[in-house]
Amino acid sequence: MNTAVQTREGALILDSHKLSYHIDRVNEWEAGERIAPVSVDMALTRACGAMCSFCYAMMQESQARSSINTSHALHLLDDFAEIGIRSVSLVSDGESTLAKSYVPFIQHAKKLGLDVANGTNAWEWEPEKIEQVLPCLTWVRFTVATGRPESYAREMYKGPEYTYVFDRAMSHIRYAVELKCRKQLPVTLGIQMVLMPYLKDEIIPFAKLGVDLGVDYAVIKHCSDDEQHTLGIDYSQYESMYDLLKQAETMSTDQTKVIVKWDKIRDGDKPSYRRCYGPQFLLQISGSGLVAPSGVFFNARHSKLHIGNFTEERFKSIWKSDRYWRAMHYLASPAFNAETMMGTLPIQHYVNVALDNHAKGIARIKPGVGGKPLHMNFL
Amino acid sequence: MNETWRFADVPTPTPGVEWIQMSEDNRMGLVRSTLATSPVRGNSLLVLLAAQQDGHVVFQFTESVGPERRGTILLDVEELLKKAIDPGLFVSLEPLGDRNSLRNLRGIEVKS
């Protein structure tokens, strides 16, 4: 828990976990109880208008894409609140801003007392939509592949000549920064670069862009790959970028912190854990409606870990089912090997590491001390 | 204490010599005969595609099976194969590629 970055609004933890602030849930898990996740990461659709070169969603196709309507989405939130889930983020495997249920979902989550957040490319996140959702959101993280229009358009769309997508995204991000400031909204705005090894020349321009936009942070993270190495990420190449990454961090200002997810970059494709306890605390749901323990298991390949679809069955029934717990226990059993049977660096990575160290007695998770970090309910 | 913790550091079993030295045809035959003699619920919906030396056994469903059923069927089959043949076996389905037509312009194919 030593990786918090001090911002003007509080301690921001992006390169670690926040289980210490959910010790009640850790204790219940330790006692072998069937716990509700602290957080759910999901999407309201599998659709996306971008074509990012680093997109893990390319490897997340399951058998069917169910259409998630607003009623499904709102019932899902009702179930989250009823069973004790504390936060929900719209990231996962689709661009949720495209869904009709996007605005009502966020507003309903807020009404229920759930913390709600969003990851987006911001292309369809126009001012009217921003006005409706920003007051309800705890954080918004914008996917910004690079800091320059041409390379951004090359990595996120059809080619370097399509710079209008960059202009559009920046215009919307600037609007959100201005709105946050004008209304003094308690929302954290950040941009995120998914660092492919060949993009090292984009590290510094990305950091400059973050400072220029006036967002709260600009984070640089690894790129995940599936266990078959579909994207062909060579994790050994990241080390050659360490100096540039450190240089980027020095560009932080009072307003904008440039943050590198060092732990994930260093762990690469070699997790320290064999078992995967994290999904019990941080569950993922696909924009297809599929409920599976983690996004790395959405593809049809991993059907043995598919549990249900919340458009066909209420989530609370899925969560209570023996199917749900059989999948979770499978990931905690010797039958499962995190080193070879799942994609690299899933969203649960930090939580997996911490719970594994706790179970092995290497480092026990202790209650958080001092002030609470920002976004405490997002693990 | 959580019952599952005792497995935290237990290595995942790998196939034994007998499985490794068997030909692919013989491995496929063994899996088929095991499923035929000890059927688990729903295994008639499965077609065997591969039985690899590393213990990976790959199936395909003959018809659409919802997520509320397919996990149970495949985990039951895996348990059976582990008990009856070799604890190092594990099952999966054939992977599916991205249905997003725009992203497909990248030409990235999900590897089997």
Short mmCIF file of C-alpha atoms in Angstrom, two decimals, chain A residues 19 29 35 37 273-283 293 297 324-325 327-334 336 338 342 348-360 365 379, chain B residues 2-10:
data_model
loop_
_atom_site.label_atom_id
_atom_site.label_comp_id
_atom_site.label_asym_id
_atom_site.label_seq_id
_atom_site.Cartn_x
_atom_site.Cartn_y
_atom_site.Cartn_z
CA LEU A 19 -8.35 -4.47 -0.11
CA TRP A 29 -13.43 -14.70 2.58
CA ILE A 35 -18.85 -13.14 -0.34
CA PRO A 37 -17.73 -8.83 -4.81
CA TYR A 273 0.50 -16.64 -8.07
CA ARG A 274 -0.79 -20.00 -9.21
CA ARG A 275 -4.35 -19.55 -8.01
CA CYS A 276 -6.72 -16.74 -8.81
CA TYR A 277 -8.73 -15.54 -5.79
CA GLY A 278 -9.32 -12.03 -7.10
CA PRO A 279 -12.59 -12.52 -9.00
CA GLN A 280 -14.43 -13.19 -5.74
CA PHE A 281 -13.70 -9.56 -4.87
CA LEU A 282 -13.56 -7.98 -8.32
CA LEU A 283 -15.91 -9.64 -10.79
CA PRO A 293 -15.09 -14.62 -13.15
CA PHE A 297 -12.32 -15.97 -19.48
CA TYR A 324 -20.91 -19.31 -9.60
CA TRP A 325 -19.12 -20.80 -6.65
CA ALA A 327 -16.19 -21.51 -11.05
CA MET A 328 -14.65 -19.45 -8.23
CA HIS A 329 -13.44 -22.56 -6.42
CA TYR A 330 -12.00 -23.97 -9.64
CA LEU A 331 -9.75 -20.92 -9.88
CA ALA A 332 -8.62 -21.56 -6.30
CA SER A 333 -7.87 -25.25 -6.95
CA PRO A 334 -4.77 -27.02 -8.27
CA PHE A 336 -6.08 -24.03 -12.42
CA ALA A 338 -2.63 -18.79 -13.57
CA MET A 342 -5.30 -17.22 -18.54
CA GLN A 348 -7.68 -8.56 -10.88
CA HIS A 349 -3.88 -8.81 -10.96
CA TYR A 350 -3.09 -6.63 -7.93
CA VAL A 351 -5.88 -8.26 -5.94
CA ASN A 352 -4.70 -11.73 -7.00
CA VAL A 353 -1.17 -10.95 -5.82
CA ALA A 354 -2.35 -9.55 -2.47
CA LEU A 355 -4.77 -12.40 -1.72
CA ASP A 356 -2.21 -15.00 -2.73
CA ASN A 357 0.41 -13.43 -0.47
CA HIS A 358 -2.19 -13.32 2.31
CA ALA A 359 -3.11 -17.00 1.85
CA LYS A 360 0.53 -18.07 1.79
CA ILE A 365 -3.68 -7.83 4.36
CA LEU A 379 -10.25 -2.31 -5.90
CA ASN B 2 -10.44 -20.69 4.00
CA GLU B 3 -10.33 -24.31 2.87
CA THR B 4 -8.98 -23.38 -0.56
CA TRP B 5 -5.81 -21.76 0.82
CA ARG B 6 -4.08 -25.11 1.21
CA PHE B 7 -3.85 -25.23 -2.58
CA ALA B 8 -2.19 -21.82 -2.92
CA ASP B 9 1.23 -23.29 -3.62
CA VAL B 10 0.28 -26.70 -4.98
#
